């Protein structure tokens, strides 16, 4: 406990230093915090990659969902505090003169702080993207383009670490994480992504397998929560702390609670399984148009545009259980749209156009 207090107090000094000396970079750091938001995986990264390479896109969803599930379990086990409430409750500062940490609209997350979900999600997804991009250059090592391969390798991994460091600094800057929490998140994300580099079975998983995986993840998380609750251990202990010490009550969002993330990810995995095992996917993404560059570009553009419309769909938060159900449905609709609905519509449109031309 003393060592953890020391770690936290040193983290507070780093946060104060960032907020004082890097004020000019506030907009950039807030932007990088949004870049690391796990929700971007489903609305931006996945639509791009799935149409370019279905293997990578499928892996991306699995890595994101399993990684975020592990993040939830780790958060419940580690009981990590967040800086913006820890400084208000700790007794290590004399005369109750706790340091003043500035808060922002994205500071007041309600779940435990360790490991960082943003850092973990960002590192695992960017790891998948970088390794996928480098897989296209592997054959160059056997030819005369060895130097070019090394340059690309160095460039992509440099981009990877620049993004991870920027996301980590941004999360510390807004006082929602301590430095050790974001570092733990980055390396945990890399481990999850690396594990899926050696799990080819996900590419041929049936809808039954998707449903079994969803059921296991939900039952394990819910069972873990209920067992500890019977032992008088409240895993939602962080929510009242967030509500108490957040500078602005409007910044508290139910979407940041532990179960909200679980439901969102289970919905996304179910939607992917439903889409990949649908007739619309087989007809469009496995048909003759699937190899055409024009088909893929149209699918990417239409998918990104359609998914942005989902942001305008506001789920009511007055009833918690209704919020979870609608959140699951909305999350399932996003990969289903990318995998089946949009490609099928584009395929039908191209086929109709070809018939008219003929």
CSV table of C-alpha atoms in Angstrom, one decimal:
chain,number,residue,atom,x,y,z
A,1,UNK,CA,0.0,0.0,0.0
A,2,UNK,CA,2.8,2.4,0.8
A,3,UNK,CA,4.6,1.5,-2.4
A,4,UNK,CA,1.4,2.1,-4.4
A,5,UNK,CA,0.8,5.5,-2.7
A,6,UNK,CA,4.4,6.4,-3.6
A,7,UNK,CA,3.8,5.3,-7.2
A,8,UNK,CA,0.5,7.3,-7.3
A,9,UNK,CA,2.1,10.4,-5.8
A,10,UNK,CA,4.9,10.3,-8.3
A,11,UNK,CA,2.3,9.9,-11.0
A,12,UNK,CA,0.5,13.0,-9.8
A,13,UNK,CA,3.7,15.0,-10.1
A,14,UNK,CA,4.0,13.9,-13.7
A,15,UNK,CA,0.4,14.9,-14.4
A,16,UNK,CA,1.0,18.3,-12.8
A,17,UNK,CA,4.1,18.8,-14.9
A,18,UNK,CA,2.2,17.8,-18.1
A,19,UNK,CA,-0.7,20.1,-17.4
A,20,UNK,CA,1.6,23.0,-16.6
A,21,UNK,CA,4.3,22.8,-19.2
A,22,UNK,CA,2.3,21.2,-22.1
A,23,UNK,CA,-0.7,23.4,-22.0
A,24,UNK,CA,0.0,24.6,-25.6
A,25,UNK,CA,-0.5,21.0,-26.8
A,26,UNK,CA,-3.9,20.5,-25.0
A,27,UNK,CA,-5.9,20.2,-28.2
A,28,UNK,CA,-3.5,17.7,-29.7
A,29,UNK,CA,-3.4,15.6,-26.6
A,30,UNK,CA,-7.2,15.6,-26.3
A,31,UNK,CA,-7.3,14.5,-30.0
A,32,UNK,CA,-4.9,11.7,-29.3
A,33,UNK,CA,-7.1,10.5,-26.4
A,34,UNK,CA,-10.0,10.2,-28.9
A,35,UNK,CA,-7.6,8.4,-31.3
A,36,UNK,CA,-7.1,5.8,-28.7
A,37,UNK,CA,-10.8,5.4,-28.0
A,38,UNK,CA,-11.7,1.7,-28.4
A,39,UNK,CA,-15.0,2.7,-30.1
A,40,UNK,CA,-13.0,3.9,-33.1
A,41,UNK,CA,-12.0,0.3,-33.8
A,42,UNK,CA,-15.5,-0.5,-34.9
A,43,UNK,CA,-16.4,2.8,-36.7
A,44,UNK,CA,-13.1,3.6,-38.5
A,45,UNK,CA,-10.3,1.0,-38.5
A,46,UNK,CA,-12.5,-2.1,-39.0
A,47,UNK,CA,-14.4,-0.8,-42.1
A,48,UNK,CA,-11.2,0.2,-43.7
A,49,UNK,CA,-9.3,-3.0,-43.2
A,50,UNK,CA,-12.1,-5.5,-43.7
A,51,UNK,CA,-12.7,-4.3,-47.3
A,52,UNK,CA,-9.0,-4.4,-48.0
A,53,UNK,CA,-8.3,-7.7,-46.3
A,54,UNK,CA,-11.1,-9.7,-44.7
A,55,UNK,CA,-8.6,-11.8,-42.7
A,56,UNK,CA,-7.1,-8.7,-41.0
A,57,UNK,CA,-10.5,-7.2,-40.5
A,58,UNK,CA,-11.9,-10.3,-38.8
A,59,UNK,CA,-8.8,-10.6,-36.6
A,60,UNK,CA,-9.2,-6.9,-35.6
A,61,UNK,CA,-12.6,-7.4,-34.1
A,62,UNK,CA,-11.6,-10.5,-32.3
A,63,UNK,CA,-8.5,-8.8,-30.9
A,64,UNK,CA,-10.5,-5.7,-29.9
A,65,UNK,CA,-13.2,-7.7,-28.1
A,66,UNK,CA,-11.0,-10.2,-26.3
A,67,UNK,CA,-8.5,-7.5,-25.4
A,68,UNK,CA,-11.2,-5.3,-23.9
A,69,UNK,CA,-12.7,-8.3,-22.1
A,70,UNK,CA,-9.3,-9.0,-20.5
A,71,UNK,CA,-9.0,-5.3,-19.7
A,72,UNK,CA,-12.3,-5.5,-17.8
A,73,UNK,CA,-11.2,-8.5,-15.8
A,74,UNK,CA,-7.8,-6.9,-15.0
A,75,UNK,CA,-9.6,-3.7,-13.9
A,76,UNK,CA,-11.8,-5.7,-11.5
A,77,UNK,CA,-8.8,-7.6,-10.1
A,78,UNK,CA,-6.3,-4.7,-9.8
A,79,UNK,CA,-8.7,-2.1,-8.3
A,80,UNK,CA,-6.8,0.7,-9.9
A,81,UNK,CA,-7.6,4.3,-8.8
A,82,UNK,CA,-7.8,7.2,-11.2
A,83,UNK,CA,-5.8,10.3,-10.5
A,84,UNK,CA,-8.8,12.8,-10.5
A,85,UNK,CA,-10.4,11.0,-7.5
A,86,UNK,CA,-7.3,9.6,-5.8
A,87,UNK,CA,-5.9,13.0,-5.0
A,88,UNK,CA,-9.1,13.9,-3.3
A,89,UNK,CA,-9.2,10.9,-1.0
A,90,UNK,CA,-5.7,9.9,-0.2
A,91,UNK,CA,-4.3,10.7,3.2
A,92,UNK,CA,-0.6,11.0,2.3
A,93,UNK,CA,-0.7,14.8,1.7
A,94,UNK,CA,-0.3,16.9,4.9
A,95,UNK,CA,-3.1,19.2,6.2
A,96,UNK,CA,-5.4,17.9,3.5
A,97,UNK,CA,-3.6,20.0,0.9
A,98,UNK,CA,-4.2,17.8,-2.0
A,99,UNK,CA,-2.7,18.7,-5.4
A,100,UNK,CA,-5.0,20.5,-7.9
A,101,UNK,CA,-5.5,18.4,-11.1
A,102,UNK,CA,-7.4,20.0,-13.9
A,103,UNK,CA,-10.3,17.9,-15.4
A,104,UNK,CA,-11.6,17.8,-18.9
A,105,UNK,CA,-14.9,16.6,-20.5
A,106,UNK,CA,-13.3,13.2,-21.2
A,107,UNK,CA,-11.6,12.8,-17.8
A,108,UNK,CA,-14.5,11.4,-15.7
A,109,UNK,CA,-14.5,7.7,-16.7
A,110,UNK,CA,-16.3,5.6,-14.2
A,111,UNK,CA,-14.4,2.3,-14.3
A,112,UNK,CA,-11.2,1.3,-12.4
A,113,UNK,CA,-8.1,2.8,-13.9
A,114,UNK,CA,-5.6,-0.1,-14.3
A,115,UNK,CA,-4.8,-1.1,-17.0
A,116,UNK,CA,-5.7,1.7,-19.4
A,117,UNK,CA,-8.4,0.6,-21.8
A,118,UNK,CA,-7.5,3.3,-24.3
A,119,UNK,CA,-3.8,2.3,-24.3
A,120,UNK,CA,-4.6,-1.4,-24.4
A,121,UNK,CA,-7.1,-1.0,-27.3
A,122,UNK,CA,-4.8,1.3,-29.2
A,123,UNK,CA,-1.7,-0.9,-28.9
A,124,UNK,CA,-3.5,-4.2,-29.8
A,125,UNK,CA,-5.2,-2.7,-32.9
A,126,UNK,CA,-2.2,-0.8,-34.2
A,127,UNK,CA,-0.1,-4.0,-33.6
A,128,UNK,CA,-2.5,-5.9,-35.9
A,129,UNK,CA,-2.4,-3.2,-38.5
A,130,UNK,CA,1.4,-2.8,-38.6
A,131,UNK,CA,2.0,-6.6,-38.7
A,132,UNK,CA,-0.6,-6.9,-41.4
A,133,UNK,CA,1.1,-4.2,-43.5
A,134,UNK,CA,4.5,-5.7,-43.0
A,135,UNK,CA,3.3,-9.2,-44.1
A,136,UNK,CA,3.0,-7.8,-47.6
A,137,UNK,CA,6.7,-6.9,-47.6
A,138,UNK,CA,8.1,-10.2,-46.2
A,139,UNK,CA,8.8,-11.6,-49.7
A,140,UNK,CA,11.0,-8.6,-50.4
A,141,UNK,CA,13.6,-9.9,-47.9
A,142,UNK,CA,14.3,-12.8,-50.3
A,143,UNK,CA,14.9,-10.4,-53.3
A,144,UNK,CA,16.9,-7.3,-53.9
A,145,UNK,CA,14.5,-5.0,-51.9
A,146,UNK,CA,15.9,-6.0,-48.5
A,147,UNK,CA,16.8,-2.4,-47.8
A,148,UNK,CA,13.4,-1.1,-48.7
A,149,UNK,CA,11.8,-3.8,-46.4
A,150,UNK,CA,14.0,-2.6,-43.5
A,151,UNK,CA,13.1,1.0,-44.1
A,152,UNK,CA,9.4,0.3,-44.2
A,153,UNK,CA,9.7,-1.9,-41.1
A,154,UNK,CA,11.5,0.9,-39.2
A,155,UNK,CA,9.0,3.5,-40.4
A,156,UNK,CA,5.9,1.5,-39.5
A,157,UNK,CA,7.1,0.5,-36.0
A,158,UNK,CA,8.2,4.1,-35.4
A,159,UNK,CA,4.7,5.2,-36.3
A,160,UNK,CA,3.3,2.6,-33.9
A,161,UNK,CA,5.4,3.7,-31.0
A,162,UNK,CA,4.8,7.4,-31.7
A,163,UNK,CA,1.0,6.8,-31.6
A,164,UNK,CA,1.2,4.7,-28.4
A,165,UNK,CA,3.3,7.2,-26.6
A,166,UNK,CA,1.0,10.0,-27.7
A,167,UNK,CA,-2.1,8.2,-26.5
A,168,UNK,CA,-0.4,7.4,-23.2
A,169,UNK,CA,0.7,10.9,-22.6
A,170,UNK,CA,-2.8,12.2,-23.5
A,171,UNK,CA,-4.5,9.9,-21.0
A,172,UNK,CA,-2.1,11.0,-18.2
A,173,UNK,CA,-2.4,14.7,-19.2
A,174,UNK,CA,-6.2,14.6,-18.7
A,175,UNK,CA,-5.7,13.0,-15.3
A,176,UNK,CA,-7.7,9.9,-16.0
A,177,UNK,CA,-4.7,7.5,-15.7
A,178,UNK,CA,-1.4,7.2,-13.8
A,179,UNK,CA,1.7,6.6,-16.0
A,180,UNK,CA,2.1,3.0,-14.8
A,181,UNK,CA,-1.5,2.2,-15.9
A,182,UNK,CA,-1.0,3.3,-19.5
A,183,UNK,CA,2.3,1.5,-19.7
A,184,UNK,CA,0.6,-1.7,-18.5
A,185,UNK,CA,-2.2,-1.2,-21.0
A,186,UNK,CA,0.2,-0.9,-23.9
A,187,UNK,CA,2.1,-4.1,-23.2
A,188,UNK,CA,-1.1,-6.1,-22.3
A,189,UNK,CA,-2.5,-5.0,-25.7
A,190,UNK,CA,0.6,-6.2,-27.5
A,191,UNK,CA,0.4,-9.6,-25.8
A,192,UNK,CA,-3.3,-10.1,-26.8
A,193,UNK,CA,-2.6,-9.1,-30.4
A,194,UNK,CA,0.5,-11.4,-30.6
A,195,UNK,CA,-1.6,-14.3,-29.3
A,196,UNK,CA,-4.1,-13.9,-32.2
A,197,UNK,CA,-1.2,-13.9,-34.7
A,198,UNK,CA,-1.2,-17.7,-33.9
A,199,UNK,CA,-4.9,-18.3,-33.8
A,200,UNK,CA,-6.0,-19.0,-37.4
A,201,UNK,CA,-9.2,-20.8,-36.2
A,202,UNK,CA,-11.1,-17.5,-35.9
A,203,UNK,CA,-11.1,-17.1,-39.7
A,204,UNK,CA,-13.3,-20.2,-40.2
A,205,UNK,CA,-15.5,-19.8,-37.1
A,206,UNK,CA,-19.1,-20.6,-37.5
A,207,UNK,CA,-22.0,-18.6,-36.1
A,208,UNK,CA,-22.4,-21.3,-33.5
A,209,UNK,CA,-18.8,-20.7,-32.4
A,210,UNK,CA,-19.4,-16.9,-32.3
A,211,UNK,CA,-22.4,-17.4,-30.1
A,212,UNK,CA,-20.6,-19.8,-27.8
A,213,UNK,CA,-17.7,-17.4,-27.4
A,214,UNK,CA,-20.2,-14.6,-26.6
A,215,UNK,CA,-22.0,-16.7,-24.1
A,216,UNK,CA,-18.7,-17.7,-22.4
A,217,UNK,CA,-17.4,-14.1,-22.1
A,218,UNK,CA,-20.7,-12.9,-20.7
A,219,UNK,CA,-21.2,-15.7,-18.2
A,220,UNK,CA,-17.6,-15.6,-17.0
A,221,UNK,CA,-17.7,-11.8,-16.5
A,222,UNK,CA,-21.2,-11.8,-14.9
A,223,UNK,CA,-20.3,-14.8,-12.7
A,224,UNK,CA,-17.1,-13.2,-11.6
A,225,UNK,CA,-19.0,-10.1,-10.6
A,226,UNK,CA,-21.7,-12.0,-8.7
A,227,UNK,CA,-19.3,-14.3,-6.8
A,228,UNK,CA,-17.3,-11.3,-5.6
A,229,UNK,CA,-20.5,-9.5,-4.7
A,230,UNK,CA,-21.6,-12.4,-2.5
A,231,UNK,CA,-18.2,-12.0,-0.8
A,232,UNK,CA,-19.2,-8.4,-0.2
A,233,UNK,CA,-16.7,-7.1,-2.7
A,234,UNK,CA,-18.3,-4.4,-4.9
A,235,UNK,CA,-16.7,-4.4,-8.4
A,236,UNK,CA,-18.6,-1.2,-9.2
A,237,UNK,CA,-16.8,0.7,-6.4
A,238,UNK,CA,-15.3,3.2,-8.8
A,239,UNK,CA,-18.7,4.6,-10.1
A,240,UNK,CA,-19.7,6.5,-6.9
A,241,UNK,CA,-16.1,7.8,-6.7
A,242,UNK,CA,-16.3,9.2,-10.2
A,243,UNK,CA,-19.7,10.8,-9.6
A,244,UNK,CA,-18.5,12.3,-6.3
A,245,UNK,CA,-15.2,13.9,-7.6
A,246,UNK,CA,-16.0,14.7,-11.2
A,247,UNK,CA,-15.8,18.5,-11.6
A,248,UNK,CA,-18.9,18.5,-13.8
A,249,UNK,CA,-21.8,16.0,-13.4
A,250,UNK,CA,-22.5,16.3,-17.2
A,251,UNK,CA,-19.2,14.7,-17.9
A,252,UNK,CA,-20.3,11.4,-16.3
A,253,UNK,CA,-21.3,9.0,-19.0
A,254,UNK,CA,-22.9,5.6,-18.5
A,255,UNK,CA,-21.1,4.5,-21.6
A,256,UNK,CA,-17.8,4.4,-19.6
A,257,UNK,CA,-19.1,1.9,-17.0
A,258,UNK,CA,-17.6,-1.6,-17.0
A,259,UNK,CA,-20.7,-3.4,-18.1
A,260,UNK,CA,-21.3,-0.9,-20.9
A,261,UNK,CA,-18.0,-1.8,-22.5
A,262,UNK,CA,-18.7,-5.5,-22.1
A,263,UNK,CA,-22.1,-5.3,-23.8
A,264,UNK,CA,-20.7,-3.1,-26.6
A,265,UNK,CA,-18.0,-5.6,-27.4
A,266,UNK,CA,-20.2,-8.7,-27.2
A,267,UNK,CA,-22.6,-7.0,-29.6
A,268,UNK,CA,-19.8,-6.3,-32.1
A,269,UNK,CA,-18.6,-9.9,-32.0
A,270,UNK,CA,-22.1,-11.2,-32.5
A,271,UNK,CA,-22.6,-8.8,-35.4
A,272,UNK,CA,-19.4,-10.0,-37.1
A,273,UNK,CA,-20.4,-13.6,-36.7
A,274,UNK,CA,-23.9,-12.9,-38.1
A,275,UNK,CA,-22.5,-11.0,-41.0
A,276,UNK,CA,-19.7,-13.4,-42.0
A,277,UNK,CA,-22.1,-16.4,-41.9
A,278,UNK,CA,-24.8,-14.7,-43.9
A,279,UNK,CA,-25.9,-15.2,-47.5
A,280,UNK,CA,-25.4,-11.5,-48.3
A,281,UNK,CA,-21.7,-11.8,-47.4
A,282,UNK,CA,-21.2,-14.9,-49.5
A,283,UNK,CA,-23.0,-13.3,-52.5
A,284,UNK,CA,-21.1,-10.0,-52.4
A,285,UNK,CA,-17.7,-10.5,-50.7
A,286,UNK,CA,-17.1,-13.9,-52.2
A,287,UNK,CA,-18.5,-13.1,-55.6
A,288,UNK,CA,-16.8,-11.9,-58.8
A,289,UNK,CA,-17.0,-8.2,-57.8
A,290,UNK,CA,-15.1,-8.7,-54.6
A,291,UNK,CA,-11.8,-8.6,-56.4
A,292,UNK,CA,-12.5,-5.3,-58.1
A,293,UNK,CA,-10.9,-2.2,-56.7
A,294,UNK,CA,-14.0,-0.1,-57.5
A,295,UNK,CA,-16.1,-2.5,-55.4
A,296,UNK,CA,-13.8,-2.2,-52.4
A,297,UNK,CA,-13.5,1.5,-52.6
A,298,UNK,CA,-17.3,1.9,-52.8
A,299,UNK,CA,-17.7,-0.5,-49.8
A,300,UNK,CA,-15.2,1.5,-47.7
A,301,UNK,CA,-16.8,4.8,-48.5
A,302,UNK,CA,-20.3,3.6,-48.0
A,303,UNK,CA,-19.4,1.8,-44.8
A,304,UNK,CA,-17.6,4.8,-43.2
A,305,UNK,CA,-20.5,7.1,-44.2
A,306,UNK,CA,-23.2,4.8,-42.9
A,307,UNK,CA,-21.3,4.2,-39.6
A,308,UNK,CA,-21.1,7.9,-39.0
A,309,UNK,CA,-24.8,8.0,-39.1
A,310,UNK,CA,-24.9,5.6,-36.1
A,311,UNK,CA,-23.3,8.3,-34.0
A,312,UNK,CA,-26.5,10.3,-34.3
A,313,UNK,CA,-28.5,7.5,-32.8
A,314,UNK,CA,-28.6,8.4,-29.1
A,315,UNK,CA,-29.5,5.5,-26.8
A,316,UNK,CA,-31.7,6.5,-23.8
A,317,UNK,CA,-29.8,6.3,-20.5
A,318,UNK,CA,-32.7,6.7,-18.0
A,319,UNK,CA,-33.2,2.9,-17.7
A,320,UNK,CA,-29.9,1.0,-17.3
A,321,UNK,CA,-31.0,-2.4,-18.6
A,322,UNK,CA,-32.7,-0.8,-21.6
A,323,UNK,CA,-29.5,1.0,-22.3
A,324,UNK,CA,-27.5,-2.2,-22.3
A,325,UNK,CA,-29.9,-4.0,-24.6
A,326,UNK,CA,-30.0,-1.2,-27.1
A,327,UNK,CA,-26.2,-0.7,-26.9
A,328,UNK,CA,-25.8,-4.4,-27.8
A,329,UNK,CA,-28.1,-4.1,-30.8
A,330,UNK,CA,-26.4,-0.9,-32.0
A,331,UNK,CA,-22.9,-2.5,-31.6
A,332,UNK,CA,-24.1,-5.6,-33.5
A,333,UNK,CA,-25.5,-3.6,-36.3
A,334,UNK,CA,-22.1,-1.9,-37.0
A,335,UNK,CA,-20.1,-4.9,-38.2
A,336,UNK,CA,-23.2,-6.4,-39.8
A,337,UNK,CA,-23.4,-3.3,-41.9
A,338,UNK,CA,-19.8,-3.4,-42.9
A,339,UNK,CA,-19.6,-7.1,-43.6
A,340,UNK,CA,-23.0,-7.9,-45.2
A,341,UNK,CA,-25.4,-5.0,-45.7
A,342,UNK,CA,-23.2,-2.5,-47.5
A,343,UNK,CA,-21.3,-5.0,-49.7
A,344,UNK,CA,-24.5,-6.6,-50.7
A,345,UNK,CA,-26.0,-3.2,-51.7
A,346,UNK,CA,-22.9,-2.2,-53.6
A,347,UNK,CA,-22.8,-5.6,-55.3
A,348,UNK,CA,-26.5,-5.3,-56.4
A,349,UNK,CA,-25.9,-1.7,-57.6
A,350,UNK,CA,-22.9,-2.8,-59.7
A,351,UNK,CA,-24.7,-5.8,-61.1
A,352,UNK,CA,-27.7,-3.6,-62.1
A,353,UNK,CA,-25.3,-1.1,-63.8
A,354,UNK,CA,-23.5,-3.8,-65.7
A,355,UNK,CA,-26.9,-5.2,-67.0
A,356,UNK,CA,-27.9,-1.7,-68.2
A,357,UNK,CA,-24.6,-1.3,-70.0
A,358,UNK,CA,-24.9,-4.6,-71.7
